[in-house]
PDB file of C-alpha atoms and ligand atoms in Angstrom:
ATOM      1  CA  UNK A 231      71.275  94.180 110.888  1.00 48.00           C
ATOM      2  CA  UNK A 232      70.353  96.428 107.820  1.00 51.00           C
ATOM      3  CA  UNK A 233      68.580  94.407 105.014  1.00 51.00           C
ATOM      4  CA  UNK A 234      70.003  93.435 101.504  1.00 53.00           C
ATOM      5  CA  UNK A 235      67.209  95.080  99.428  1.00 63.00           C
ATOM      6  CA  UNK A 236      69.752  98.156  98.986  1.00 80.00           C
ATOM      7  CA  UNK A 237      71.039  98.375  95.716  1.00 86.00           C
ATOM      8  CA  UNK A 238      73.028 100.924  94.357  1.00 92.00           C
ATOM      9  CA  UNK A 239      71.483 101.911  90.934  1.00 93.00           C
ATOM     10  CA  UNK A 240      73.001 101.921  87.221  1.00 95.00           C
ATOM     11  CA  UNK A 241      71.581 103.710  84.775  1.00 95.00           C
ATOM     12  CA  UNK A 242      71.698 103.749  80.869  1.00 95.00           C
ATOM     13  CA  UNK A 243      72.293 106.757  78.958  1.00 93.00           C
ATOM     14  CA  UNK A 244      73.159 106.312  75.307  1.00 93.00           C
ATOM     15  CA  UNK A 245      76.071 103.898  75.108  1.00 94.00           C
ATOM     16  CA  UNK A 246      76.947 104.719  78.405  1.00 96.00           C
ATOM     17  CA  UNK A 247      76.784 103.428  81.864  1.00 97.00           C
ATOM     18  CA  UNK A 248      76.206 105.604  85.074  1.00 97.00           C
ATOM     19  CA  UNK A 249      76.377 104.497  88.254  1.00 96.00           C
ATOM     20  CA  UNK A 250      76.663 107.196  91.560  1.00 95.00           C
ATOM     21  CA  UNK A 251      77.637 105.507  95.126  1.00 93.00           C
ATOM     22  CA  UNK A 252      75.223 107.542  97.650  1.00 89.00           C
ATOM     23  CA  UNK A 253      76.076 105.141 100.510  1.00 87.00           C
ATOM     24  CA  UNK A 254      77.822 104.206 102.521  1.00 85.00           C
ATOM     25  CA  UNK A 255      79.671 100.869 100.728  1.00 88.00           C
ATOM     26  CA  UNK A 256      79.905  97.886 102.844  1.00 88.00           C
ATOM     27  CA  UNK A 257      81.715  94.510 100.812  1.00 88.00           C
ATOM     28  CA  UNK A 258      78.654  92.883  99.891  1.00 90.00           C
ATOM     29  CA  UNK A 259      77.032  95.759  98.901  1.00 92.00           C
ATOM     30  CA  UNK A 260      80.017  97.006  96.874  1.00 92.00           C
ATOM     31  CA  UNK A 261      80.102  92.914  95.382  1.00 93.00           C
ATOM     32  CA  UNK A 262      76.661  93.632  94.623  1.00 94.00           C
ATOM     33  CA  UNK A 263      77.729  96.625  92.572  1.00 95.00           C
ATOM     34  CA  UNK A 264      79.848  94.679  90.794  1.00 95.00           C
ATOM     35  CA  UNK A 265      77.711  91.975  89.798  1.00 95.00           C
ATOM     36  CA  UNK A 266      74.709  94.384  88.288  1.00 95.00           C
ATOM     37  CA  UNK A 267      77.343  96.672  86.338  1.00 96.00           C
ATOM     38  CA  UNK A 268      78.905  93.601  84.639  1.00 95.00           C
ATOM     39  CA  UNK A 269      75.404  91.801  83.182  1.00 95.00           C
ATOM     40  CA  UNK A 270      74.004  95.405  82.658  1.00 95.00           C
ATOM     41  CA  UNK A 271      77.223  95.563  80.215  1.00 95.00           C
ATOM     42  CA  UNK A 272      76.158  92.507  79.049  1.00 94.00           C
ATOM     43  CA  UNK A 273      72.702  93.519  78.398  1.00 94.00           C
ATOM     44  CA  UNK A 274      73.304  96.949  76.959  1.00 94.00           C
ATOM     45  CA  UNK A 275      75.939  96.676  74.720  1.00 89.00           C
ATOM     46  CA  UNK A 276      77.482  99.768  76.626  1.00 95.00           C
ATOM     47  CA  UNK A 277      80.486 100.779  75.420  1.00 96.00           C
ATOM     48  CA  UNK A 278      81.623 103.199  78.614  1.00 97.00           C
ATOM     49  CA  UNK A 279      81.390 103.027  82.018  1.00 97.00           C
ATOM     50  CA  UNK A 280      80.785 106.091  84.880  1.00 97.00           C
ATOM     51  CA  UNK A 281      81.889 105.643  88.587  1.00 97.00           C
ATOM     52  CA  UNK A 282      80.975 108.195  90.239  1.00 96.00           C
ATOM     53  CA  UNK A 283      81.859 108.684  93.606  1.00 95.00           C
ATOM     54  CA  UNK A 284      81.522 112.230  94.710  1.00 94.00           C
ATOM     55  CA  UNK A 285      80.263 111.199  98.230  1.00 91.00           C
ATOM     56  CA  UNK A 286      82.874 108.896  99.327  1.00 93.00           C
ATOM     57  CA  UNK A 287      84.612 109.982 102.223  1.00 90.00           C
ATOM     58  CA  UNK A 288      86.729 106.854 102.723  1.00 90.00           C
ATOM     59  CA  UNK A 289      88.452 104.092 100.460  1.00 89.00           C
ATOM     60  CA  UNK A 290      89.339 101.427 101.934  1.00 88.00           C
ATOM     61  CA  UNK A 291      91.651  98.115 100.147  1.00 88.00           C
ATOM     62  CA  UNK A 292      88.782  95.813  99.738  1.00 89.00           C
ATOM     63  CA  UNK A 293      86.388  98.548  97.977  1.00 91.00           C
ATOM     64  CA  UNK A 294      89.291  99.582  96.387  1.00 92.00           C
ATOM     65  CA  UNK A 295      90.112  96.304  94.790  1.00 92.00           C
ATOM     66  CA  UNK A 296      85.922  95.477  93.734  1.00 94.00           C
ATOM     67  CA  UNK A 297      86.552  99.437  91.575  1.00 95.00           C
ATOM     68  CA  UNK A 298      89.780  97.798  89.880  1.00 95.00           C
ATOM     69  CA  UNK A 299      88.093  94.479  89.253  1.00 95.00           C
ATOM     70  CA  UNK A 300      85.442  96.552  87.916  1.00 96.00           C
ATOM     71  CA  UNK A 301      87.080  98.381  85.182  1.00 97.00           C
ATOM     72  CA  UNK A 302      89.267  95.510  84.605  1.00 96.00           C
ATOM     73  CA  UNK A 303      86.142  93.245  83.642  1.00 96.00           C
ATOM     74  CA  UNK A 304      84.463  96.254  82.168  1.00 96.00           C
ATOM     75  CA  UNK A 305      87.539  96.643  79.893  1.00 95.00           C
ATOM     76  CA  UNK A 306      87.837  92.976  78.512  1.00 95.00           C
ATOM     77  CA  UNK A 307      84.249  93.389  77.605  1.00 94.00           C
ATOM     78  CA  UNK A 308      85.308  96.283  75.683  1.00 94.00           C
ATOM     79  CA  UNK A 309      84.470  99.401  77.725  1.00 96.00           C
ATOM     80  CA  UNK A 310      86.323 101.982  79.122  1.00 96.00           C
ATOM     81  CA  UNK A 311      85.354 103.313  82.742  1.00 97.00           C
ATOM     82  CA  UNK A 312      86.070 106.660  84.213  1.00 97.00           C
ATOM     83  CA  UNK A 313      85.517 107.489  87.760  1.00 97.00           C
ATOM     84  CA  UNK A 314      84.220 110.192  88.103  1.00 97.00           C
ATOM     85  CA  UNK A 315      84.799 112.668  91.880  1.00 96.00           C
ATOM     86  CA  UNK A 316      87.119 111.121  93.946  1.00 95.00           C
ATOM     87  CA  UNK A 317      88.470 113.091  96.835  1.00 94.00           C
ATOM     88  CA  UNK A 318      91.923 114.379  96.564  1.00 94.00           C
ATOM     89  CA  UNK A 319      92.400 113.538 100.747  1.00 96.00           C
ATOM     90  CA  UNK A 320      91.248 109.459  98.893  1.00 95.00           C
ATOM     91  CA  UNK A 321      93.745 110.188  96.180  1.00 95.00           C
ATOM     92  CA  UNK A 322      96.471 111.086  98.252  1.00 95.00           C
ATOM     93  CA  UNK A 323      95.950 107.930 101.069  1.00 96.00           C
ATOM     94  CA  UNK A 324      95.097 105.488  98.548  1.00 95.00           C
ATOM     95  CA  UNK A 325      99.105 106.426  96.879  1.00 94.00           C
ATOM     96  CA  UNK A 326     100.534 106.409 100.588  1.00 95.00           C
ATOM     97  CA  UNK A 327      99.018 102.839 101.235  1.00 94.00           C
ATOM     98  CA  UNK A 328     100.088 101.534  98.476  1.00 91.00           C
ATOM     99  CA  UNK A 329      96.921 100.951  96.559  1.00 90.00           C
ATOM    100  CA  UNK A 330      96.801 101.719  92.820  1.00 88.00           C
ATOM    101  CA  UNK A 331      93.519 102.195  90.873  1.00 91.00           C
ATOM    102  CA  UNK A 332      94.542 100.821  87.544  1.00 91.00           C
ATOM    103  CA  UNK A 333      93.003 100.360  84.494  1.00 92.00           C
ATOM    104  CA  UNK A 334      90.403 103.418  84.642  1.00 94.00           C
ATOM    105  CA  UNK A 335      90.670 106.616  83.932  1.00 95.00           C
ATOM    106  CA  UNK A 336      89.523 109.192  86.573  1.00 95.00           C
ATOM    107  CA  UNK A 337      88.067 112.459  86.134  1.00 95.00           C
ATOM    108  CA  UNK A 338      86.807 115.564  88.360  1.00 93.00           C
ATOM    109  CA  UNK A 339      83.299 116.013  88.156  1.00 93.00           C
ATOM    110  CA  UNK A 340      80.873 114.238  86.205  1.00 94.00           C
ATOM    111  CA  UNK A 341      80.751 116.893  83.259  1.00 95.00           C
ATOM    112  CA  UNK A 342      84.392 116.174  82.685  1.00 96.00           C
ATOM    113  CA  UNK A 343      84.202 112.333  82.850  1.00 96.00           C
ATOM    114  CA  UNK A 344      81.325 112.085  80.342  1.00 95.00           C
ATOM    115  CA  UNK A 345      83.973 113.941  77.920  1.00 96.00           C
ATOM    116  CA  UNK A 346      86.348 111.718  78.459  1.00 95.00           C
ATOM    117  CA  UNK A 347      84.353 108.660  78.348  1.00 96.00           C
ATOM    118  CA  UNK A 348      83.096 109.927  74.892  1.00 95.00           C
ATOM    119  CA  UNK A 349      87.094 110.133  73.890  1.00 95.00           C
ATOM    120  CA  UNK A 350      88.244 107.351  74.672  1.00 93.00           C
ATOM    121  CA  UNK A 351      85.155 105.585  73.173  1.00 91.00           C
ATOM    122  CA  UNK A 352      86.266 107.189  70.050  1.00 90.00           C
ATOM    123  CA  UNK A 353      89.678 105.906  69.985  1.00 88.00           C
ATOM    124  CA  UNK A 354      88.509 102.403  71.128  1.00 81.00           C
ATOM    125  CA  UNK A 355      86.593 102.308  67.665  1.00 81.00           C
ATOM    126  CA  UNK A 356      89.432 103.305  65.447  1.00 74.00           C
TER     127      UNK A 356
ATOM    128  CA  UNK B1315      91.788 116.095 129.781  1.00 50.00           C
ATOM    129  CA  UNK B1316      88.489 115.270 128.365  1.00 58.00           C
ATOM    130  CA  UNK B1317      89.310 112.938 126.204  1.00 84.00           C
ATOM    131  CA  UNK B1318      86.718 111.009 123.634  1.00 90.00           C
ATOM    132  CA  UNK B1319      86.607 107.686 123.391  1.00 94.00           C
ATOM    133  CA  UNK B1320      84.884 105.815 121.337  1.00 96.00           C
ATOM    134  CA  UNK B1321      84.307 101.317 121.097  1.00 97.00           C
ATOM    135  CA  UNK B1322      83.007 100.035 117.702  1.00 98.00           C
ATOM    136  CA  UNK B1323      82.695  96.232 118.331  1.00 98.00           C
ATOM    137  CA  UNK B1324      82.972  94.041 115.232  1.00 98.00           C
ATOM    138  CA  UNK B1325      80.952  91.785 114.262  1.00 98.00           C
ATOM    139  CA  UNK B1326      79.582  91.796 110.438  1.00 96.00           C
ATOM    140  CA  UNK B1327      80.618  94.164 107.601  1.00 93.00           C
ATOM    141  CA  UNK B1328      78.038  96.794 108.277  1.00 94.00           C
ATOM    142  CA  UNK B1329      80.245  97.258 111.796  1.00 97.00           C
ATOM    143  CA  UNK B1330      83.240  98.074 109.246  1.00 96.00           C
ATOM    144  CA  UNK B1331      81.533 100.399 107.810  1.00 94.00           C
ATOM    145  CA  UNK B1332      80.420 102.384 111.158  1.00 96.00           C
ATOM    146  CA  UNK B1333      83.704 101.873 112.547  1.00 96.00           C
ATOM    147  CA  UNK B1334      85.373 103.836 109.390  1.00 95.00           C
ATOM    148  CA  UNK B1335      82.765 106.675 109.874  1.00 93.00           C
ATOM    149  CA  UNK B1336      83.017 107.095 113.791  1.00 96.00           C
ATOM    150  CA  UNK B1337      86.689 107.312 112.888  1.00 96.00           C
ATOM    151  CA  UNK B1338      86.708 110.191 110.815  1.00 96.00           C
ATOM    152  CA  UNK B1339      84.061 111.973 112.472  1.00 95.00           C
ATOM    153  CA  UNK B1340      86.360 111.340 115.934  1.00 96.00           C
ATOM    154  CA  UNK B1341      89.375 112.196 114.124  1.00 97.00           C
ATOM    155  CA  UNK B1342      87.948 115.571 113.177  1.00 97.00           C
ATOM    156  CA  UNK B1343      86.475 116.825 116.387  1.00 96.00           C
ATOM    157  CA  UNK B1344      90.561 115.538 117.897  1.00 96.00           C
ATOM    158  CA  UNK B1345      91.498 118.276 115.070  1.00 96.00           C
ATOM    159  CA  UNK B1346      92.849 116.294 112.037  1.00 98.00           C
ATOM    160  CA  UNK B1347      92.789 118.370 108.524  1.00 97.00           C
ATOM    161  CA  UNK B1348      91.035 116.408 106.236  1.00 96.00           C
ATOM    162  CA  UNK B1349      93.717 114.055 104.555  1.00 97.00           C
ATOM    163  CA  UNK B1350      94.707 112.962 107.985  1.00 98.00           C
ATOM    164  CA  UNK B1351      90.737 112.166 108.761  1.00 98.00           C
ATOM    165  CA  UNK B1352      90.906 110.051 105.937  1.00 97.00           C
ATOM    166  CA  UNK B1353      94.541 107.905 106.317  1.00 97.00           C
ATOM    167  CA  UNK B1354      93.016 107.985 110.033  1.00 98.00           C
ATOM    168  CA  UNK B1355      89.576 105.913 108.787  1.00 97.00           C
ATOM    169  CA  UNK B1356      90.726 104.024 105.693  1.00 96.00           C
ATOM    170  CA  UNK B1357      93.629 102.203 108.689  1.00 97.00           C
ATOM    171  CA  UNK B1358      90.469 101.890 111.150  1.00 97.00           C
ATOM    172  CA  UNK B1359      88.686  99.871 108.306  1.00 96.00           C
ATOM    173  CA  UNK B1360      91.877  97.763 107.468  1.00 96.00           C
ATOM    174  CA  UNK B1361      92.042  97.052 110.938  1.00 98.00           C
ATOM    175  CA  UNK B1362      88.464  96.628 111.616  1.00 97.00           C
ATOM    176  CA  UNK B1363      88.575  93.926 108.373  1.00 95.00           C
ATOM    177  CA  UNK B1364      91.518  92.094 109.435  1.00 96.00           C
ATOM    178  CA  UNK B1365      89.464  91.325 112.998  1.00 98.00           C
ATOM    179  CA  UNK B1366      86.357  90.710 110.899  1.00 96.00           C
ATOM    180  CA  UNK B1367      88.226  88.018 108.414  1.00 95.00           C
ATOM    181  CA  UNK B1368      90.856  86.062 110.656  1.00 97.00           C
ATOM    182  CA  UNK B1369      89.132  86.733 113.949  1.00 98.00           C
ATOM    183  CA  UNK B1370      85.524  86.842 112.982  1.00 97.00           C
ATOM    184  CA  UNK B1371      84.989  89.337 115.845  1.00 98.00           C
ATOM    185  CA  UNK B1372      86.319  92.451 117.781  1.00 98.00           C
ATOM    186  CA  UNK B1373      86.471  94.992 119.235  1.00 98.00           C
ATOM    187  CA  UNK B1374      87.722  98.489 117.660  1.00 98.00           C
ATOM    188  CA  UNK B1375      88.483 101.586 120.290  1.00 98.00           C
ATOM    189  CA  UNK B1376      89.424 104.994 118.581  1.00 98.00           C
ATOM    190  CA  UNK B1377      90.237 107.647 121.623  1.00 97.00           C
ATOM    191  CA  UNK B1378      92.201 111.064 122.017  1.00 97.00           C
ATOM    192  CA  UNK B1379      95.567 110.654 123.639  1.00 96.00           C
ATOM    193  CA  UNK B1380      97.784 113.737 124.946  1.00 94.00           C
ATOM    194  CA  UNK B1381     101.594 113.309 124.774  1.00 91.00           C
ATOM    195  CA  UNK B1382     104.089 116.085 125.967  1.00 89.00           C
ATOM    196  CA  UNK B1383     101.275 118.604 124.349  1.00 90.00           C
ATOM    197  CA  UNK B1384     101.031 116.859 121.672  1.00 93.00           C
ATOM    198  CA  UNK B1385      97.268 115.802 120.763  1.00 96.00           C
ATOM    199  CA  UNK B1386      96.515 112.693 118.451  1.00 97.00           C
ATOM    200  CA  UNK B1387      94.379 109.242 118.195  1.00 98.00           C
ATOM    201  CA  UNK B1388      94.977 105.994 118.935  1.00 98.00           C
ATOM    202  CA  UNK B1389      93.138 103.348 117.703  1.00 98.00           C
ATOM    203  CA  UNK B1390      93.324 100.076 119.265  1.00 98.00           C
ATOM    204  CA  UNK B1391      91.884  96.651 117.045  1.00 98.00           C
ATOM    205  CA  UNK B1392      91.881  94.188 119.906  1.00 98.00           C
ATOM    206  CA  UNK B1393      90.420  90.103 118.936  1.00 98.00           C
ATOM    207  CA  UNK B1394      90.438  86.973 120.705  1.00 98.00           C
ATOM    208  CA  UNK B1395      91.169  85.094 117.439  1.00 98.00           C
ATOM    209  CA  UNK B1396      94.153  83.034 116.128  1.00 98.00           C
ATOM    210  CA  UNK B1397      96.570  85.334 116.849  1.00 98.00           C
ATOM    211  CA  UNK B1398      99.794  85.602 114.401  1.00 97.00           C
ATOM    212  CA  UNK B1399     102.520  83.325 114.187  1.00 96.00           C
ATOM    213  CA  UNK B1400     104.977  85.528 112.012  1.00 95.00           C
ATOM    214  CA  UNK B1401     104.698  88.750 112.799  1.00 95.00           C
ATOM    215  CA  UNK B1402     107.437  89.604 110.555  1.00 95.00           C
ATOM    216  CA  UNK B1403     105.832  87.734 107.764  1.00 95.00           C
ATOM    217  CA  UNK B1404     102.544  88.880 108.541  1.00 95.00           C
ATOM    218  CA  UNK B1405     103.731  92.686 107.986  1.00 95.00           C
ATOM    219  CA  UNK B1406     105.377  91.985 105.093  1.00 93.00           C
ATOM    220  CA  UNK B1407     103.604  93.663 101.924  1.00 90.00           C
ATOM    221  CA  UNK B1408     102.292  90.688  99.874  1.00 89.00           C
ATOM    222  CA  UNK B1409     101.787  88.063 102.217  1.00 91.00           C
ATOM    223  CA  UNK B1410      98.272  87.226 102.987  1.00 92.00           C
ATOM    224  CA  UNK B1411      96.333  83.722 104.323  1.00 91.00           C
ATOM    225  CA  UNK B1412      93.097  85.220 103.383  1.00 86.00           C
ATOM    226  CA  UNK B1413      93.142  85.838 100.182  1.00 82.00           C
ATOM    227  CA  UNK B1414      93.715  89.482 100.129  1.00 83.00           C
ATOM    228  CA  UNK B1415      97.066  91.141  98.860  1.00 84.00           C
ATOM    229  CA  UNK B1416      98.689  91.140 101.887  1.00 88.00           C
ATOM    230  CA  UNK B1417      98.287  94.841 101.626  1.00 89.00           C
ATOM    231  CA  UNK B1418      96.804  95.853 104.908  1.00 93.00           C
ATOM    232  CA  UNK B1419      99.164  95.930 107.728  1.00 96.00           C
ATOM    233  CA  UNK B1420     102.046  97.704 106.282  1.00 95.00           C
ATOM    234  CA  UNK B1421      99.806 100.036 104.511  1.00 95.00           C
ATOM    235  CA  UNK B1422      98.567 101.167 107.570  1.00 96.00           C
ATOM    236  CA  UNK B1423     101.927 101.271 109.269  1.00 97.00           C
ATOM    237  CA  UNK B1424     102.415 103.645 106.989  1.00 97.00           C
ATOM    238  CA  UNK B1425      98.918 105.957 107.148  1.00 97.00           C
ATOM    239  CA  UNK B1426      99.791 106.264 111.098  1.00 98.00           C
ATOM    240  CA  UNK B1427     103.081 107.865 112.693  1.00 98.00           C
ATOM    241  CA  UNK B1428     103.422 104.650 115.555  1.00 98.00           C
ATOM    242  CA  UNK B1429     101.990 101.190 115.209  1.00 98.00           C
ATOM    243  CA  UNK B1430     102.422  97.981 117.468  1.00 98.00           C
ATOM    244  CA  UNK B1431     101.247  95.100 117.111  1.00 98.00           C
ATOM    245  CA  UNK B1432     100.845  92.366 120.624  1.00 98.00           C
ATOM    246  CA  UNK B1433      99.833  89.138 119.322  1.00 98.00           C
ATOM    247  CA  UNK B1434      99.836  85.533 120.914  1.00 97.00           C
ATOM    248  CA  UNK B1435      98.983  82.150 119.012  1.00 97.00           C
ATOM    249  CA  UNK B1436      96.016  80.908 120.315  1.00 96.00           C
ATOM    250  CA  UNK B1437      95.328  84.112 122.346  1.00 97.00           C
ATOM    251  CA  UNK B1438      94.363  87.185 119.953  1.00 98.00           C
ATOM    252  CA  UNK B1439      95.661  89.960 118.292  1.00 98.00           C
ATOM    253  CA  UNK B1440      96.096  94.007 119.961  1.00 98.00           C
ATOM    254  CA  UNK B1441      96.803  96.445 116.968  1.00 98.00           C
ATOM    255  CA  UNK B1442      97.811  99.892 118.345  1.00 98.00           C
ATOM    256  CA  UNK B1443      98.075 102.486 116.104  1.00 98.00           C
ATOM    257  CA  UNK B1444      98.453 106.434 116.870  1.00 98.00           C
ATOM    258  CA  UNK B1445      99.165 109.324 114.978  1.00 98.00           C
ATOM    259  CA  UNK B1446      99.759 112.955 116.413  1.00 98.00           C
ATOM    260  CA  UNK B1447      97.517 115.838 115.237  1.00 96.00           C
TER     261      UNK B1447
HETATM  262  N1  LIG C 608      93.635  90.196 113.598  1.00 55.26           N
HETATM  263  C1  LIG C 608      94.356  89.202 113.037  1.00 55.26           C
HETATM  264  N2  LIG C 608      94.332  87.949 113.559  1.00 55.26           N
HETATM  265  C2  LIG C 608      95.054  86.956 112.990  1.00 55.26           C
HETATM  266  N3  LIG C 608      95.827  87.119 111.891  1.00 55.26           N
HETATM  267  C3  LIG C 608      95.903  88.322 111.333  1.00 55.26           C
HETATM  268  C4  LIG C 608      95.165  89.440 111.859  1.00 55.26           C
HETATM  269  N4  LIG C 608      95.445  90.520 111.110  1.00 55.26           N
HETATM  270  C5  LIG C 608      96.289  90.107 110.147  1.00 55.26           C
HETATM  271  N5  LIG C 608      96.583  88.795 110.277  1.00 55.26           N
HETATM  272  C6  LIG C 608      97.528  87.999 109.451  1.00 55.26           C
HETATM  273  O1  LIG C 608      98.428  88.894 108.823  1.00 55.26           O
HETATM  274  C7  LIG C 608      98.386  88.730 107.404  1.00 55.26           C
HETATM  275  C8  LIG C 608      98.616  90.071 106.742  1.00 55.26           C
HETATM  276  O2  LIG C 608      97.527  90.963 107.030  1.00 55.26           O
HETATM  277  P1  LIG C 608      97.237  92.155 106.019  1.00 55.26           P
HETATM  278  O3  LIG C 608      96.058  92.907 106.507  1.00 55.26           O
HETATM  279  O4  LIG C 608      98.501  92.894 105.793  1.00 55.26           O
HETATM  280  O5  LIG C 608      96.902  91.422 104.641  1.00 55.26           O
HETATM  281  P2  LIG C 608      95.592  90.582 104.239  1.00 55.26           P
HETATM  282  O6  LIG C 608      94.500  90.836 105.201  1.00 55.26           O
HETATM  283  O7  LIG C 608      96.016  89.174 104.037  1.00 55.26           O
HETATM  284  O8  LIG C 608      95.253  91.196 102.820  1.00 55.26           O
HETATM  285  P3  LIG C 608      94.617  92.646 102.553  1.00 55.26           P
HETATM  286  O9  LIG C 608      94.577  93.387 103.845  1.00 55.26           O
HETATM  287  O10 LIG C 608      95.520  93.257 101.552  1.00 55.26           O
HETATM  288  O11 LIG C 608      93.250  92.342 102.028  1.00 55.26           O
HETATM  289  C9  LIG C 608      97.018  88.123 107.113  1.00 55.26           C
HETATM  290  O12 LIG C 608      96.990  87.395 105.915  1.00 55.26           O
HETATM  291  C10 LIG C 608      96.839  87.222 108.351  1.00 55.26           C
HETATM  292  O13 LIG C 608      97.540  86.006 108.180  1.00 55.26           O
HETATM  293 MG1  LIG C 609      93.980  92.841 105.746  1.00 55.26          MG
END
């Protein structure tokens, strides 16, 4: 069995958070995720929130529901996540199985998303 | 026929997570476009989950099947567990006894072109689910 040391890192840049999934996400793992991202918002004072998952090949419900979670805690502690890369072949199986990703916004590359991020930001502070 | 075939057994998350992978990478060499690679792994993980959570172990088998010409995958989630006592409840979207959303079963049914499911109280639980390239 693989150990538990792996973490998946989050960065802070500005008032923003940045977090890129490189592996393969197994639940605890994605849990883990989770867990740092919510007392690093804590910690920081961030005000937005990157996802970015570029290398994902496959969504499943469960990590599916930790990403909404996500954004939903991120948002009642006043920031805004955009995630950042997903795969239109994701996209397109998540709609067909009947999963939703609500309550983020999501964005093509990472150039994009830090735009957006910086927009909706904005409007959060009027 | 040649086929590939290809048993994941499941036994911890980290077996969900190979299972998903052998999936797509079996699904491709069968000759699935991309999309159909991924509806192909994200119902191997539901499955493998399901097996993992109400079963606590499995086995997963993802192989090539010819029909009439036709080329595909099936994908079989076979567990000695509990089995299910209401099949229709159990595929009904929003009914769960783990905790989850109850989202799993008819999602897949719908990611795959057949499903079956053979399932005895007390016995275990046979998921078969194919879908034609
Ligand atoms: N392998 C199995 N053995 C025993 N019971 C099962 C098995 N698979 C599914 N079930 C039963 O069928 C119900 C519905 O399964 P389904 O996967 O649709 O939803 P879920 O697992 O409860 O939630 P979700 O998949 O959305 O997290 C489960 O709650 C469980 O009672
Ligand atoms: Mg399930």
């Amino acid at each position: 069995m693989q150990e538990t040391y792996e973490k998946i890192p989050v960065l802070k840049i500005g008032d923003f958070l940045i977090t890129s999934i490189q592996v393969a996400l197994h639940d605890r793992l994605a849990l883990s995720l989770q867990d740092d991202i919510l007392n690093k918002i804590q910690e920081t004072n961030a005000k937005g929130l990157i996802i970015d998952v570029t290398t994902i090949d496959v969504l499943d419900s469960f990590i599916t529901r930790v990403l909404v979670e996500i954004a939903k805690m991120a948002n009642i502690m006043g920031v805004k996540t955009v995630l950042v890369g997903l795969q239109p072949a994701i996209a397109i199986t998540l709609v067909e199985f009947g999963m939703e990703l609500t309550g983020m916004h999501t964005s093509l590359n990472l150039e994009k998303g830090l735009e957006m991020l910086k927009e909706l930001v904005k409007e959060n502070e009027v | 026929m040649g086929g590939i075939e290809e048993t994941v057994p499941i036994n911890d998350e980290y077996d969900i997570v190979t299972a998903r992978s052998q999936g797509k990478s079996t699904a491709a060499s069968i000759g699935f476009g991309l999309v159909d690679q991924t509806r192909i792994s994200t119902a191997i993980s539901e499955l493998a989950r399901n097996i993992l959570r109400y079963a606590d172990s499995g086995v997963v088998y993802i192989r090539e099947v010819a029909s009439e010409g036709a080329t595909g995958v099936e994908i079989v989630a076979e567990d000695h567990g509990p089995g299910i006592a209401d099949l229709e409840l159990a595929m009904t979207n929003g009914h769960t006894t783990g905790g989850g959303l109850g989202a799993g079963l008819p999602g897949t049914k719908r990611l795959m072109d057949e499903f079956e499911i053979d399932t005895e109280v007390g016995r275990g639980t046979i998921v078969t689910a194919r879908k034609w390239v």
